[in-house]
Structure formats: structure tokens, C-alpha cells
Short mmCIF file of C-alpha atoms and ligand atoms in Angstrom, two decimals:
data_model
loop_
_atom_site.label_atom_id
_atom_site.label_comp_id
_atom_site.label_asym_id
_atom_site.label_seq_id
_atom_site.Cartn_x
_atom_site.Cartn_y
_atom_site.Cartn_z
CA MET A 1 68.43 -16.02 4.27
CA ILE A 2 66.00 -16.21 1.37
CA GLY A 3 67.19 -13.97 -1.48
CA THR A 4 65.26 -10.99 -2.89
CA ASN A 5 65.21 -9.63 -6.45
CA HIS A 6 64.68 -5.91 -5.93
CA SER A 7 67.18 -3.34 -7.06
CA ALA A 8 67.79 -0.90 -4.23
CA ALA A 9 68.91 -2.74 -1.09
CA THR A 10 70.95 -0.47 1.16
CA ASP A 11 73.12 -0.72 4.33
CA GLY A 12 72.75 -4.50 4.57
CA ALA A 13 68.96 -4.21 4.46
CA ASP A 14 66.94 -6.03 1.81
CA ALA A 15 64.89 -2.92 1.08
CA ASP A 16 63.86 0.45 2.46
CA ILE A 17 60.46 -0.94 3.49
CA ALA A 18 59.17 -4.41 4.27
CA ILE A 19 55.40 -4.50 3.85
CA VAL A 20 53.33 -7.34 5.32
CA GLY A 21 50.08 -7.76 3.37
CA ALA A 22 49.33 -7.14 -0.32
CA GLY A 23 45.76 -5.86 0.12
CA PRO A 24 44.74 -2.31 -0.80
CA ALA A 25 46.81 -0.87 2.10
CA GLY A 26 50.03 -2.76 1.35
CA LEU A 27 49.78 -2.35 -2.43
CA ALA A 28 49.17 1.40 -2.10
CA CYS A 29 52.12 1.74 0.28
CA ALA A 30 54.41 -0.06 -2.20
CA ALA A 31 53.12 2.08 -5.11
CA GLU A 32 53.63 5.37 -3.28
CA ALA A 33 57.05 4.28 -1.99
CA ALA A 34 58.13 3.39 -5.54
CA ALA A 35 57.00 6.82 -6.79
CA LEU A 36 59.16 8.35 -4.04
CA GLY A 37 62.16 6.27 -5.13
CA LEU A 38 62.08 3.79 -2.23
CA SER A 39 62.43 0.03 -2.59
CA SER A 40 60.10 -2.38 -0.86
CA VAL A 41 59.65 -6.07 -0.21
CA LEU A 42 55.94 -6.90 -0.35
CA LEU A 43 55.10 -10.12 1.52
CA ASP A 44 51.72 -11.85 1.48
CA ASP A 45 50.69 -15.34 2.47
CA ASN A 46 48.23 -15.67 -0.43
CA PRO A 47 49.21 -16.94 -3.88
CA ARG A 48 47.74 -13.80 -5.50
CA PRO A 49 47.88 -10.11 -4.57
CA GLY A 50 44.84 -8.02 -3.63
CA GLY A 51 44.01 -9.03 -0.05
CA GLN A 52 40.36 -9.61 0.80
CA TYR A 53 38.94 -6.87 -1.36
CA LEU A 54 40.79 -7.44 -4.64
CA ARG A 55 41.46 -11.12 -4.27
CA HIS A 56 39.63 -11.97 -7.46
CA PRO A 57 40.84 -9.56 -10.16
CA ALA A 58 38.65 -11.14 -12.86
CA PHE A 59 35.63 -9.80 -11.00
CA ALA A 60 37.27 -6.49 -10.33
CA THR A 61 37.69 -5.80 -14.03
CA ALA A 62 34.60 -7.28 -15.72
CA PRO A 63 32.30 -4.26 -16.29
CA GLU A 64 29.10 -6.33 -16.46
CA ASP A 65 29.75 -8.15 -13.19
CA PRO A 66 27.70 -6.83 -10.25
CA LEU A 67 30.18 -8.31 -7.80
CA GLY A 68 33.14 -6.53 -9.35
CA ALA A 69 31.78 -3.02 -9.80
CA ASP A 70 33.00 -1.85 -6.39
CA ALA A 71 36.56 -3.03 -6.97
CA ARG A 72 37.28 -1.75 -10.48
CA ARG A 73 38.86 1.54 -9.39
CA LEU A 74 41.24 -0.11 -6.92
CA ALA A 75 42.13 -2.96 -9.29
CA SER A 76 44.82 -0.81 -10.95
CA LEU A 77 46.82 -1.25 -7.74
CA LEU A 78 47.50 -4.87 -8.68
CA ALA A 79 50.04 -3.70 -11.28
CA VAL A 80 52.30 -2.57 -8.41
CA THR A 81 53.63 -6.11 -8.03
CA ALA A 82 55.41 -5.82 -11.39
CA LEU A 83 57.29 -2.58 -10.56
CA PRO A 84 61.10 -2.93 -10.48
CA GLN A 85 61.27 -1.16 -7.09
CA VAL A 86 58.91 -3.75 -5.57
CA SER A 87 59.98 -7.27 -4.69
CA TYR A 88 56.61 -8.99 -4.45
CA ARG A 89 56.68 -12.36 -2.69
CA PRO A 90 53.40 -14.30 -2.77
CA GLY A 91 53.01 -17.30 -0.48
CA ALA A 92 55.26 -15.67 2.15
CA THR A 93 53.98 -15.90 5.74
CA VAL A 94 55.48 -13.51 8.25
CA TRP A 95 55.53 -15.40 11.53
CA ASP A 96 57.58 -13.22 13.88
CA LEU A 97 59.39 -9.91 14.36
CA PRO A 98 62.48 -11.27 16.13
CA ALA A 99 64.47 -7.99 16.24
CA PRO A 100 64.04 -4.33 15.22
CA GLY A 101 63.72 -4.09 11.43
CA VAL A 102 63.69 -7.88 10.99
CA LEU A 103 60.84 -10.16 9.90
CA ALA A 104 60.86 -13.96 10.12
CA VAL A 105 59.30 -15.25 6.89
CA ALA A 106 58.27 -18.77 5.88
CA GLU A 107 57.96 -19.60 2.18
CA GLY A 108 56.95 -23.20 1.55
CA GLU A 109 59.32 -25.41 3.51
CA ARG A 110 61.90 -22.62 3.88
CA SER A 111 62.20 -19.92 6.50
CA GLY A 112 64.44 -16.89 6.63
CA ARG A 113 64.72 -13.22 7.47
CA VAL A 114 63.83 -10.02 5.66
CA ARG A 115 65.58 -6.86 6.88
CA ALA A 116 64.33 -3.37 6.16
CA HIS A 117 64.65 0.15 7.51
CA ALA A 118 60.92 0.38 8.10
CA ILE A 119 58.24 -2.25 8.57
CA VAL A 120 54.66 -1.62 7.49
CA LEU A 121 52.04 -4.03 8.84
CA ALA A 122 49.04 -4.08 6.48
CA THR A 123 47.65 -7.38 7.68
CA GLY A 124 43.90 -6.77 7.22
CA ALA A 125 41.06 -8.32 9.18
CA TYR A 126 38.93 -11.44 9.58
CA ASP A 127 35.30 -12.24 10.35
CA ARG A 128 34.32 -11.65 13.97
CA PRO A 129 33.06 -15.01 15.25
CA ALA A 130 29.62 -14.94 16.87
CA PRO A 131 28.79 -18.19 18.65
CA PHE A 132 25.09 -19.00 18.97
CA PRO A 133 23.26 -22.31 19.28
CA GLY A 134 23.61 -24.07 15.93
CA TRP A 135 26.42 -21.87 14.54
CA THR A 136 28.59 -24.88 13.70
CA LEU A 137 25.90 -26.58 11.56
CA PRO A 138 26.77 -26.97 7.87
CA GLY A 139 25.10 -24.11 6.04
CA VAL A 140 26.04 -21.40 8.57
CA ILE A 141 28.64 -19.24 6.82
CA SER A 142 30.39 -16.01 7.78
CA ALA A 143 29.78 -12.88 5.69
CA GLY A 144 33.40 -12.63 4.50
CA ALA A 145 33.47 -16.31 3.56
CA ALA A 146 30.20 -15.86 1.62
CA GLN A 147 31.81 -12.98 -0.31
CA ASN A 148 34.81 -15.17 -1.08
CA LEU A 149 32.55 -18.04 -2.23
CA LEU A 150 30.58 -15.72 -4.50
CA LYS A 151 33.46 -13.68 -5.89
CA GLY A 152 36.20 -16.28 -5.92
CA MET A 153 34.45 -19.49 -6.80
CA ARG A 154 31.08 -18.45 -8.18
CA ILE A 155 29.47 -20.71 -5.59
CA LEU A 156 26.12 -19.73 -4.13
CA PRO A 157 26.05 -20.40 -0.38
CA GLY A 158 22.40 -21.51 -0.65
CA ARG A 159 19.11 -20.97 -2.49
CA ARG A 160 17.06 -19.59 0.43
CA VAL A 161 19.28 -17.54 2.70
CA VAL A 162 18.84 -15.64 5.97
CA VAL A 163 21.41 -12.87 6.53
CA ALA A 164 22.04 -11.78 10.15
CA GLY A 165 24.54 -9.61 11.92
CA ASN A 166 25.69 -6.03 11.99
CA GLY A 167 27.45 -3.55 9.75
CA PRO A 168 27.82 -2.52 6.13
CA LEU A 169 29.44 -5.77 4.93
CA LEU A 170 26.16 -7.52 5.77
CA MET A 171 24.19 -5.30 3.40
CA LEU A 172 26.81 -5.79 0.70
CA VAL A 173 26.58 -9.58 0.99
CA ALA A 174 22.76 -9.49 0.95
CA ALA A 175 22.79 -7.24 -2.13
CA ASN A 176 25.27 -9.53 -3.92
CA LEU A 177 23.18 -12.61 -3.09
CA LEU A 178 20.07 -10.94 -4.51
CA ALA A 179 21.98 -9.89 -7.63
CA CYS A 180 23.00 -13.54 -8.12
CA GLY A 181 19.39 -14.74 -7.97
CA VAL A 182 19.41 -16.07 -4.40
CA GLU A 183 16.18 -15.75 -2.40
CA VAL A 184 17.07 -13.63 0.62
CA VAL A 185 14.44 -14.66 3.16
CA ALA A 186 15.19 -11.95 5.74
CA ILE A 187 17.95 -9.61 6.87
CA ALA A 188 18.41 -9.12 10.64
CA GLU A 189 20.54 -6.04 11.39
CA ALA A 190 21.42 -5.59 15.07
CA ALA A 191 21.47 -1.77 14.88
CA PRO A 192 18.44 0.53 14.51
CA VAL A 193 19.87 2.02 11.33
CA SER A 194 16.98 4.03 9.84
CA PRO A 195 16.19 6.32 12.83
CA ARG A 196 19.89 7.23 13.04
CA LEU A 197 20.32 8.08 9.37
CA TRP A 198 19.57 11.80 9.59
CA ARG A 199 22.07 12.36 12.37
CA ALA A 200 24.82 10.49 10.56
CA LEU A 201 24.02 12.00 7.15
CA PRO A 202 26.44 14.99 7.28
CA LEU A 203 29.33 12.56 7.84
CA LEU A 204 28.09 10.02 5.28
CA LEU A 205 27.80 12.67 2.55
CA SER A 206 31.61 12.85 2.43
CA GLN A 207 31.54 9.69 0.23
CA SER A 208 28.25 10.30 -1.55
CA ASP A 209 28.82 7.54 -4.13
CA LEU A 210 29.01 4.91 -1.36
CA LEU A 211 25.89 6.39 0.24
CA MET A 212 24.06 6.14 -3.10
CA GLN A 213 25.20 2.54 -3.44
CA ALA A 214 23.71 1.71 -0.01
CA ALA A 215 20.45 3.43 -1.05
CA ARG A 216 20.35 1.25 -4.19
CA TRP A 217 20.81 -1.86 -2.02
CA ARG A 218 17.93 -0.82 0.26
CA TYR A 219 15.76 -0.20 -2.80
CA ALA A 220 16.66 -3.66 -4.16
CA PHE A 221 15.68 -5.26 -0.81
CA TRP A 222 12.37 -3.38 -0.82
CA ARG A 223 11.61 -4.30 -4.46
CA ALA A 224 12.35 -7.97 -3.82
CA GLY A 225 10.16 -7.92 -0.69
CA VAL A 226 13.05 -8.83 1.65
CA PRO A 227 12.20 -7.99 5.30
CA PHE A 228 14.95 -5.70 6.64
CA LEU A 229 14.58 -6.21 10.39
CA GLN A 230 16.41 -3.56 12.41
CA SER A 231 17.47 -4.13 16.05
CA TRP A 232 17.03 -7.85 15.39
CA THR A 233 19.55 -10.64 15.79
CA ILE A 234 19.95 -14.37 15.35
CA ALA A 235 18.81 -16.47 18.34
CA HIS A 236 19.62 -19.90 16.95
CA ALA A 237 19.89 -22.06 13.86
CA THR A 238 17.69 -25.13 13.48
CA GLY A 239 18.41 -28.40 11.68
CA ALA A 240 19.77 -31.88 12.43
CA ASP A 241 22.62 -32.50 9.97
CA ARG A 242 22.51 -29.08 8.32
CA VAL A 243 20.65 -25.82 8.59
CA ASP A 244 16.94 -25.84 7.78
CA GLY A 245 15.90 -22.63 9.51
CA ALA A 246 16.84 -19.57 11.51
CA VAL A 247 15.14 -18.15 14.59
CA LEU A 248 15.48 -14.38 14.70
CA CYS A 249 14.42 -12.12 17.56
CA PRO A 250 14.34 -8.41 18.40
CA LEU A 251 16.97 -6.81 20.62
CA ASN A 252 15.98 -4.71 23.63
CA PRO A 253 17.73 -1.34 24.00
CA ASP A 254 20.07 -2.86 26.64
CA GLY A 255 21.24 -5.51 24.14
CA THR A 256 19.29 -8.43 25.62
CA ARG A 257 17.01 -10.51 23.41
CA ASP A 258 13.24 -10.34 23.37
CA GLY A 259 12.60 -14.08 22.98
CA ALA A 260 8.81 -13.65 23.22
CA ARG A 261 8.73 -11.96 19.81
CA ALA A 262 11.07 -14.43 18.06
CA ARG A 263 10.22 -15.50 14.49
CA SER A 264 11.28 -18.59 12.55
CA PHE A 265 12.36 -18.49 8.90
CA ALA A 266 12.89 -21.61 6.77
CA CYS A 267 16.17 -21.44 4.86
CA ASP A 268 19.04 -23.62 3.62
CA SER A 269 21.83 -21.24 4.61
CA ILE A 270 22.49 -18.52 7.19
CA ILE A 271 25.08 -15.84 6.50
CA VAL A 272 26.32 -14.34 9.76
CA GLY A 273 28.42 -11.19 9.87
CA TYR A 274 28.98 -9.27 13.10
CA GLY A 275 31.76 -7.12 11.67
CA LEU A 276 35.48 -7.82 11.42
CA LEU A 277 38.38 -8.17 13.84
CA ALA A 278 41.74 -6.53 13.10
CA SER A 279 44.61 -9.01 12.57
CA VAL A 280 46.96 -7.76 15.28
CA GLU A 281 48.99 -10.94 15.93
CA LEU A 282 52.25 -9.41 14.69
CA LEU A 283 51.60 -6.17 16.57
CA ARG A 284 51.09 -8.17 19.75
CA LEU A 285 54.34 -10.05 19.16
CA ALA A 286 56.11 -6.73 18.58
CA LYS A 287 54.67 -5.49 21.92
CA ALA A 288 53.03 -2.51 20.26
CA ALA A 289 50.61 -0.62 22.53
CA LEU A 290 47.02 -1.56 21.65
CA HIS A 291 43.75 -0.06 22.76
CA TRP A 292 40.19 -1.38 22.73
CA GLU A 293 37.90 -0.02 20.01
CA PRO A 294 35.09 -2.55 19.49
CA GLN A 295 33.63 -0.79 16.44
CA ARG A 296 37.05 -0.75 14.76
CA GLY A 297 37.88 -4.43 15.23
CA GLY A 298 38.61 -5.03 18.93
CA PHE A 299 42.21 -4.36 19.97
CA VAL A 300 43.84 -1.92 17.53
CA PRO A 301 47.26 -0.25 17.67
CA VAL A 302 47.94 3.16 19.16
CA ARG A 303 49.22 5.24 16.18
CA ASP A 304 50.33 8.78 15.45
CA ALA A 305 49.01 10.89 12.53
CA ALA A 306 51.45 9.18 10.12
CA PHE A 307 50.34 5.71 11.34
CA ARG A 308 53.52 4.95 13.29
CA THR A 309 52.94 2.46 16.11
CA THR A 310 54.62 2.74 19.51
CA VAL A 311 57.37 0.36 18.28
CA PRO A 312 60.17 2.32 16.59
CA GLY A 313 60.32 1.63 12.85
CA VAL A 314 56.93 -0.15 12.72
CA TRP A 315 53.90 1.36 10.96
CA ALA A 316 50.39 -0.16 10.85
CA VAL A 317 47.86 0.67 8.12
CA GLY A 318 44.51 -0.48 6.78
CA ASP A 319 41.98 -2.80 8.39
CA GLY A 320 44.73 -4.47 10.47
CA ALA A 321 45.07 -1.18 12.36
CA GLY A 322 41.32 -0.53 12.67
CA ILE A 323 38.47 -1.50 10.35
CA GLY A 324 37.84 1.30 7.86
CA GLY A 325 37.29 -0.33 4.45
CA ALA A 326 39.37 -0.51 1.30
CA ARG A 327 39.41 3.23 0.51
CA LEU A 328 40.73 4.20 3.92
CA ALA A 329 43.26 1.35 3.75
CA GLU A 330 44.59 2.66 0.45
CA ALA A 331 44.96 6.23 1.75
CA GLU A 332 46.74 5.04 4.91
CA GLY A 333 49.22 2.94 2.93
CA ARG A 334 50.15 5.97 0.80
CA ILE A 335 50.51 8.36 3.76
CA ALA A 336 52.74 5.89 5.62
CA ALA A 337 55.05 5.69 2.58
CA HIS A 338 55.52 9.48 2.73
CA ALA A 339 56.26 9.40 6.46
CA ILE A 340 58.85 6.66 5.90
CA ALA A 341 60.42 8.62 3.01
CA THR A 342 61.15 11.51 5.37
CA THR A 343 62.95 9.12 7.75
CA ARG A 344 65.13 8.09 4.78
CA CYS A 345 66.32 11.72 4.30
CA HIS A 346 63.89 12.16 1.42
CA ARG A 347 62.55 15.65 0.78
CA GLY A 348 59.10 14.15 0.20
CA ASP A 349 56.28 15.73 -1.76
CA GLN A 350 54.42 18.02 0.63
CA ARG A 351 51.65 18.86 -1.81
CA ARG A 352 50.87 15.24 -2.57
CA LEU A 353 50.99 14.42 1.14
CA SER A 354 48.53 17.14 2.09
CA ASP A 355 46.18 16.00 -0.72
CA LEU A 356 46.38 12.45 0.63
CA CYS A 357 45.75 13.59 4.21
CA ALA A 358 42.71 15.60 3.08
CA ARG A 359 41.41 12.56 1.21
CA TRP A 360 42.00 10.37 4.27
CA GLY A 361 40.05 12.89 6.39
CA ARG A 362 37.02 12.71 4.07
CA ILE A 363 37.00 8.91 4.03
CA ASP A 364 37.45 8.79 7.80
CA GLN A 365 34.45 11.09 8.14
CA PHE A 366 32.40 8.52 6.21
CA ARG A 367 33.79 5.76 8.44
CA ARG A 368 32.70 7.67 11.55
CA GLY A 369 29.24 8.10 10.00
CA LEU A 370 28.99 4.32 9.50
CA GLU A 371 30.16 3.81 13.06
CA GLN A 372 27.30 6.00 14.36
CA LEU A 373 24.81 4.25 12.13
CA PHE A 374 25.78 0.68 12.98
CA ALA A 375 26.74 0.93 16.68
CA ALA A 376 25.24 -2.18 18.32
CA PRO A 377 25.93 -4.49 21.26
CA LEU A 378 28.68 -7.02 20.65
CA PRO A 379 27.70 -10.64 19.98
CA PRO A 380 26.65 -12.90 21.53
CA HIS A 381 23.59 -10.94 22.58
CA GLY A 382 22.18 -13.63 24.81
CA PRO A 383 23.07 -16.83 26.60
CA VAL A 384 24.47 -19.63 24.45
CA GLY A 385 23.58 -23.25 25.26
CA ASP A 386 25.97 -25.47 27.25
CA GLU A 387 26.49 -27.55 24.10
CA THR A 388 27.44 -24.53 21.96
CA VAL A 389 31.01 -24.85 20.73
CA ILE A 390 33.11 -21.77 21.48
CA CYS A 391 36.59 -22.99 20.41
CA ARG A 392 36.11 -24.89 17.17
CA CYS A 393 39.72 -26.08 16.88
CA GLU A 394 39.79 -27.80 20.29
CA GLU A 395 36.00 -28.38 20.47
CA VAL A 396 35.57 -26.56 23.77
CA THR A 397 31.91 -25.87 24.57
CA ALA A 398 30.29 -23.13 26.64
CA GLY A 399 29.48 -25.82 29.25
CA MET A 400 33.18 -26.75 29.53
CA LEU A 401 34.08 -23.09 30.01
CA ALA A 402 31.44 -22.74 32.73
CA ALA A 403 32.82 -25.87 34.46
CA ALA A 404 36.34 -24.41 34.35
CA ARG A 405 35.06 -21.15 35.84
CA ASP A 406 33.20 -23.09 38.58
CA GLY A 407 36.43 -24.98 39.23
CA GLY A 408 38.23 -21.75 40.07
CA ALA A 409 39.60 -20.52 36.72
CA GLU A 410 38.93 -16.78 36.91
CA SER A 411 40.91 -15.09 34.17
CA ALA A 412 40.93 -15.81 30.42
CA VAL A 413 44.49 -17.14 30.84
CA GLN A 414 43.40 -19.64 33.51
CA VAL A 415 40.37 -20.75 31.45
CA LYS A 416 42.67 -21.35 28.47
CA ALA A 417 45.01 -23.48 30.58
CA ALA A 418 42.11 -25.48 32.04
CA THR A 419 40.27 -26.19 28.78
CA ARG A 420 42.83 -25.92 25.88
CA LEU A 421 40.66 -23.17 24.36
CA GLY A 422 42.84 -21.13 22.01
CA MET A 423 45.56 -23.80 21.67
CA GLY A 424 44.45 -25.13 18.29
CA ARG A 425 45.12 -24.24 14.66
CA CYS A 426 43.80 -20.68 14.78
CA GLN A 427 45.78 -19.96 17.98
CA GLY A 428 42.85 -18.21 19.59
CA ARG A 429 42.14 -15.73 16.80
CA ASN A 430 38.53 -16.92 16.71
CA CYS A 431 37.72 -18.01 20.26
CA LEU A 432 39.66 -15.61 22.51
CA PRO A 433 37.43 -12.65 21.60
CA SER A 434 34.36 -14.71 22.57
CA LEU A 435 36.01 -15.86 25.81
CA SER A 436 37.06 -12.34 26.79
CA ALA A 437 33.50 -11.07 26.06
CA MET A 438 32.11 -13.79 28.36
CA VAL A 439 34.61 -13.12 31.15
CA ALA A 440 33.98 -9.37 30.82
CA ARG A 441 30.22 -9.85 31.06
CA GLU A 442 30.58 -11.87 34.25
CA GLN A 443 32.95 -9.30 35.76
CA ASP A 444 30.81 -6.39 34.55
CA ALA A 445 33.87 -5.04 32.72
CA SER A 446 34.74 -4.15 29.12
CA PRO A 447 36.28 -6.97 27.02
CA GLY A 448 39.22 -4.58 26.56
CA GLU A 449 39.98 -4.92 30.27
CA VAL A 450 40.32 -8.71 30.11
CA ALA A 451 43.99 -9.72 29.78
CA TRP A 452 44.68 -12.08 26.87
CA PRO A 453 47.18 -14.92 27.09
CA MET A 454 50.74 -14.05 26.05
CA PRO A 455 51.21 -14.20 22.24
CA ARG A 456 53.93 -16.51 20.95
CA PRO A 457 55.43 -17.10 17.52
CA PRO A 458 54.56 -18.35 14.98
CA ALA A 459 51.94 -15.64 14.48
CA ARG A 460 50.34 -17.72 11.73
CA MET A 461 50.42 -21.39 10.85
CA ILE A 462 53.59 -22.42 9.01
CA PRO A 463 54.96 -25.85 8.08
CA ILE A 464 57.06 -27.39 10.84
CA GLY A 465 59.70 -28.08 8.16
CA ALA A 466 60.21 -24.34 7.78
CA LEU A 467 61.28 -24.14 11.42
CA LEU A 468 63.53 -27.21 11.24
CA VAL A 469 65.74 -25.73 8.52
CA GLU A 470 66.00 -22.33 10.12
CA SER A 471 69.07 -21.47 12.18
CA LEU A 472 67.48 -20.30 15.37
CA PRO A 473 69.47 -18.36 17.95
CA PRO A 474 70.43 -20.57 20.91
CA PRO A 475 67.53 -20.67 23.36
CA ASN A 476 68.12 -19.11 26.72
CA LEU A 477 67.53 -22.46 28.42
CA PRO A 478 69.71 -25.38 29.51
CA ALA A 479 70.13 -28.01 26.77
CA ASP A 480 67.24 -30.48 26.72
CA PRO A 481 68.51 -34.02 25.97
CA HIS A 482 65.03 -35.03 24.75
CA LEU A 483 64.97 -32.46 21.94
CA PRO A 484 66.61 -33.12 18.54
CA ARG A 485 69.88 -31.31 17.94
CA LYS A 486 69.81 -28.30 15.61
CA ARG A 487 70.31 -29.40 12.01
CA ALA A 488 73.08 -27.86 9.93
CA GLY A 489 72.24 -25.59 6.96
C1 FAD B 1 36.85 -12.46 4.39
C2 FAD B 1 36.63 -11.01 4.03
C3 FAD B 1 35.99 -10.68 2.83
C4 FAD B 1 35.77 -9.34 2.50
N1 FAD B 1 35.10 -9.05 1.34
C5 FAD B 1 34.87 -7.75 1.04
C6 FAD B 1 34.18 -7.40 -0.15
O1 FAD B 1 33.81 -8.28 -0.92
N2 FAD B 1 33.93 -6.09 -0.41
C7 FAD B 1 34.35 -5.10 0.45
O2 FAD B 1 34.10 -3.92 0.21
N3 FAD B 1 35.04 -5.40 1.57
C8 FAD B 1 35.30 -6.68 1.88
N4 FAD B 1 35.97 -6.98 3.03
C9 FAD B 1 36.57 -5.87 3.79
C10 FAD B 1 37.82 -5.44 2.96
O3 FAD B 1 38.51 -6.60 2.69
C11 FAD B 1 38.79 -4.52 3.61
O4 FAD B 1 38.16 -3.32 3.97
C12 FAD B 1 40.03 -4.21 2.75
O5 FAD B 1 40.43 -5.30 1.99
C13 FAD B 1 41.14 -3.81 3.70
O6 FAD B 1 42.36 -3.78 3.02
P1 FAD B 1 43.73 -4.11 3.77
O7 FAD B 1 44.81 -3.91 2.78
O8 FAD B 1 43.81 -3.35 5.04
O9 FAD B 1 43.62 -5.64 4.20
P2 FAD B 1 43.36 -7.03 3.33
O10 FAD B 1 42.74 -6.67 2.05
O11 FAD B 1 42.68 -7.89 4.26
O12 FAD B 1 44.84 -7.52 3.06
C14 FAD B 1 45.68 -8.01 4.08
C15 FAD B 1 46.58 -9.08 3.50
O13 FAD B 1 47.63 -9.37 4.44
C16 FAD B 1 47.82 -10.78 4.46
N5 FAD B 1 48.45 -11.13 5.75
C17 FAD B 1 47.96 -10.94 6.99
N6 FAD B 1 48.83 -11.38 7.92
C18 FAD B 1 49.91 -11.86 7.23
C19 FAD B 1 51.14 -12.47 7.63
N7 FAD B 1 51.43 -12.66 8.93
N8 FAD B 1 52.02 -12.85 6.67
C20 FAD B 1 51.74 -12.65 5.34
N9 FAD B 1 50.58 -12.08 4.90
C21 FAD B 1 49.68 -11.69 5.84
C22 FAD B 1 46.38 -11.32 4.32
O14 FAD B 1 46.35 -12.69 3.95
C23 FAD B 1 45.84 -10.40 3.24
O15 FAD B 1 46.14 -10.88 1.95
C24 FAD B 1 36.21 -8.32 3.38
C25 FAD B 1 36.88 -8.65 4.56
C26 FAD B 1 37.09 -9.98 4.89
C27 FAD B 1 37.81 -10.32 6.18
#
């Protein structure tokens, strides 16, 4: 087993809590746990703490930086990694939950186990892929990746940019691009936001500073003359070797596209953001009950009021349990720490807990307001071409999927077996949601009703060397003479 350096390991466990993910949710959970006297192991596959939101602390702390202003308040959480009660392990990928209270963790070429009384999954989210003709051309970039380029590397994704998709992250990206001097040619938002504003306003007022920020963005778009097209979507990207334009078109109320009113915009980059998907790979491996909530990131875990999942000893917080933004993630991490403290015979701090729950309620109100405002049909909104790639890892096109379906493959599982879709590097994280949306559309069902293929470890990519040195339990299969024998050590 890989050693840990924290101080308070008990009963053969490495710590009271093992937290997967050092974003706002995981960091807040570790901070609150430390204040309650609990030890934690904080595991994250990135070299630096902060998750998606605080990944670039330089920008979170520079007062003059327009990209960092939103993150300054939460940046203080980064100091948690230096607390003596917290064993922070960067570059640690959790790839399985092999037994209750046990995580399988790969660090470099090593793999081992972390044992804890409670496990908190704070695994965050990733960009929802939205295949459309031309989406694999160089110059088409997801909204989250554009944020990372801007904030992390100071790289502009283009000079003349079209922004298309759905949800608040899209507006944030467009505002950041403008602030960095990029010409934003047009913004296509799939939801009819403005007419819904008055109805959602009572909920949105619960975080009035965020509402004001959105109003400032809209003012900046208006002042710069950026068309903000509502109930519009991307139809296709044009260009031979790279993007040279975007064709946008209005959406009908039933979610279909009105191709007759399509408009072309010349550009050198298209930023596409149709929301985020919750990273539930570990929850699926743990066999936690999930339910379908498209506006919250697809399949999300069933949880109680303290964010316990249906698996004993496993909590899920933050975007990985349902998209809600960094503020909600922070509040959930803190509340989960209190719930875990009570399971460790801790008296807890009732006053602090009720303050946190009240705060969570206000932020969740804002989240529900955003949900009302941005509700829109899921991508893709129209037919994709036969040549459109759906599974980028295995290069499976829409035409190949249609051929598999014509050949008798009915379910998502059968299509995967027939085409290799979902068997590549991303293990289906990106293409299975698109496949299940297609199958659902054909069966006139909800994507949540389409069964996904069985998840298998490793939950994330790890070096094969990490598995070779690990002492695996004997497989429940007869010995295979073609496989190498288990190595000692
Ligand atoms: C690409 C991207 C960019 C974004 N940019 C912004 C932005 O600029 N501004 C904004 O307001 N919101 C942004 N968001 C949304 C914002 O990140 C979230 O609302 C917020 O960070 C949620 O916090 P969290 O702690 O739940 O998850 P995250 O901040 O996502 O943290 C989760 C962490 O867990 C790690 N992890 C996941 N699985 C494992 C595993 N198996 N083993 C080890 N580690 C694991 C991840 O690598 C990550 O570091 C972005 C989202 C994405 C996907």
C-alpha cells in the first residue's frame, strides 16, 4: 500500500475520510472536516489543487484580472492542502472502489489502496459533447476547454469567434473572450432566456451578485454589438482543413431546427458548450442508484439531505453529483463533512450546520432559477450527417451506427459491441451520452431509459504499469496459460 503522511489514522484506516477530487467541493469538505477534528486523505488526478474552477490560482488572486475576479473568494480554499489534518495527494487517480471503505489509487507507475471510514466523491463534471457536422474540425473547441485555454495558458482560441450552446457557462466564456479583446461574432443560445427572466427572477435574486454579473455580461455584449440569438443553435461548421465559418439556425418550439432561416457567420473558431455532464464513473462502479436529470448533468446519484448515496459510507458532492456551480459545490462539501462527523461519534456543531444548510438552500434556489431560464432540448437538435464522427476515440461515425442498427443491433450495448463505440481512451464518457440520446429518439423514450453498458475498472485511464505491480486478488476464473503470471512485490 502507498503510505500517507497524515496524523490521525484510526482502526487500520488511513484517515476518517477519503475525498476524491480537490475542486471546491473536495477542498471545502477537507477544510470543514479538519475544523471538526477529522483527518482526511484528499486525492486528485491533477498536479495542482482547485479542480476546474480554481485550477489556475494566479488568476484567482490577481485583482486586475477579469478572468480571476469570480474565483478570488474561493481561492482561500487552496490553503487546505497544507493543513496537518489533510493528506493531500496530487497526481493520484482513483480507478476503482473494490470494497466498502476502500479506494484503488494509481500514482505514477504505482497502485495501491486507501482505506477510510467514509468516502466522499467530489469528482466534478466535463463538457457535454454535442456532435454536429464539422464538430471535429480544428478550431471547434468546447466551452470548458476554452476557459482552460484562456485562464490556464493565456491562449486565445481565435480572433473571430462564434459561441453556441446552452447555459450560463456559455455567457461566461463569451464575456471572457470579449474582455480579452476577441471579436465575438455571434452568440447562439438554445433557450429563449429573455422572455423567461421575470418568472425566474424571484429564484435568481437569492444570489443577486451573480445576477448582476450576468446583467453586466449582457450589457457588454450589447455595447460591443454582439448578436445574442436566443432559441438558436449550431447547424454545422464549415471549412476544409479548419473552421472558417459557422451556420446557425433558429430552433422550433419542439426542438427541431428551422433550416430555412439559417445564417452563416465567418469565423476562425467556434466555442460550443451545451452544458456539463456529471462524472459518475466511480458511482457507477460502486453500484450507487442513479437517476436521470438532464439539466443537472445526465445520470446523477440519488442522495439524502446530507448527500449520502445509496451505497453505505459513500457521499457524493458538487458537480459530480449534479451540476450546480462552484458555490453549491463548496456548501455541499462542508455539509457532508458534518454528516460524516456525526457517524464518527462527534457531537458536531449544530449551529454551523444549520447556517450551512440555509446557505445551501439559497444557492440551490439560484440554481433552480438558472434551470428554469436555460431549459432547452438536448443536443443534437437535428440530424447529423452520415460522416459525422460520434465516437472520436474509435472514429465511429453516425453512418456506422445506423448500419449497426440496420444490422439488428437494437440496444446501446449491442451497438457498442458491433461498432467499438465507447471502447477507446475515454471509455464512453463522451460518446455514450450521444448514443443513448440517438437510441432514445428512435424509441421515443427518454435517454435515461436507455441502459448503458456495464462499467468496468479502471474508471479513468491509468498506466498499465500501475496494474502490473499491484497485488490483485485472485480472479474468479480458471488459470489462463496465455496470461503472464502475477509478479511478486
Ligand atoms: C472544463 C471546465 C471548465 C470550467 N470552467 C469554469 C470557469 O471558468 N468558471 C466557472 O464558474 N465554472 C467553470 N466550470 C464549472 C465549475 O468547474 C464547477 O462548477 C466547479 O468547479 C465544481 O466544483 P467541484 O469541486 O464539484 O468539481 P471540479 O472543480 O470539477 O473538481 C473535481 C476534481 O476531481 C478530479 N477527479 C475526478 N475524478 C477523479 C478520479 N477518479 N481520481 C482522481 N481525481 C478525480 C478532477 O480532475 C477535478 O480536479 C468549468 C467546468 C468544466 C468541466
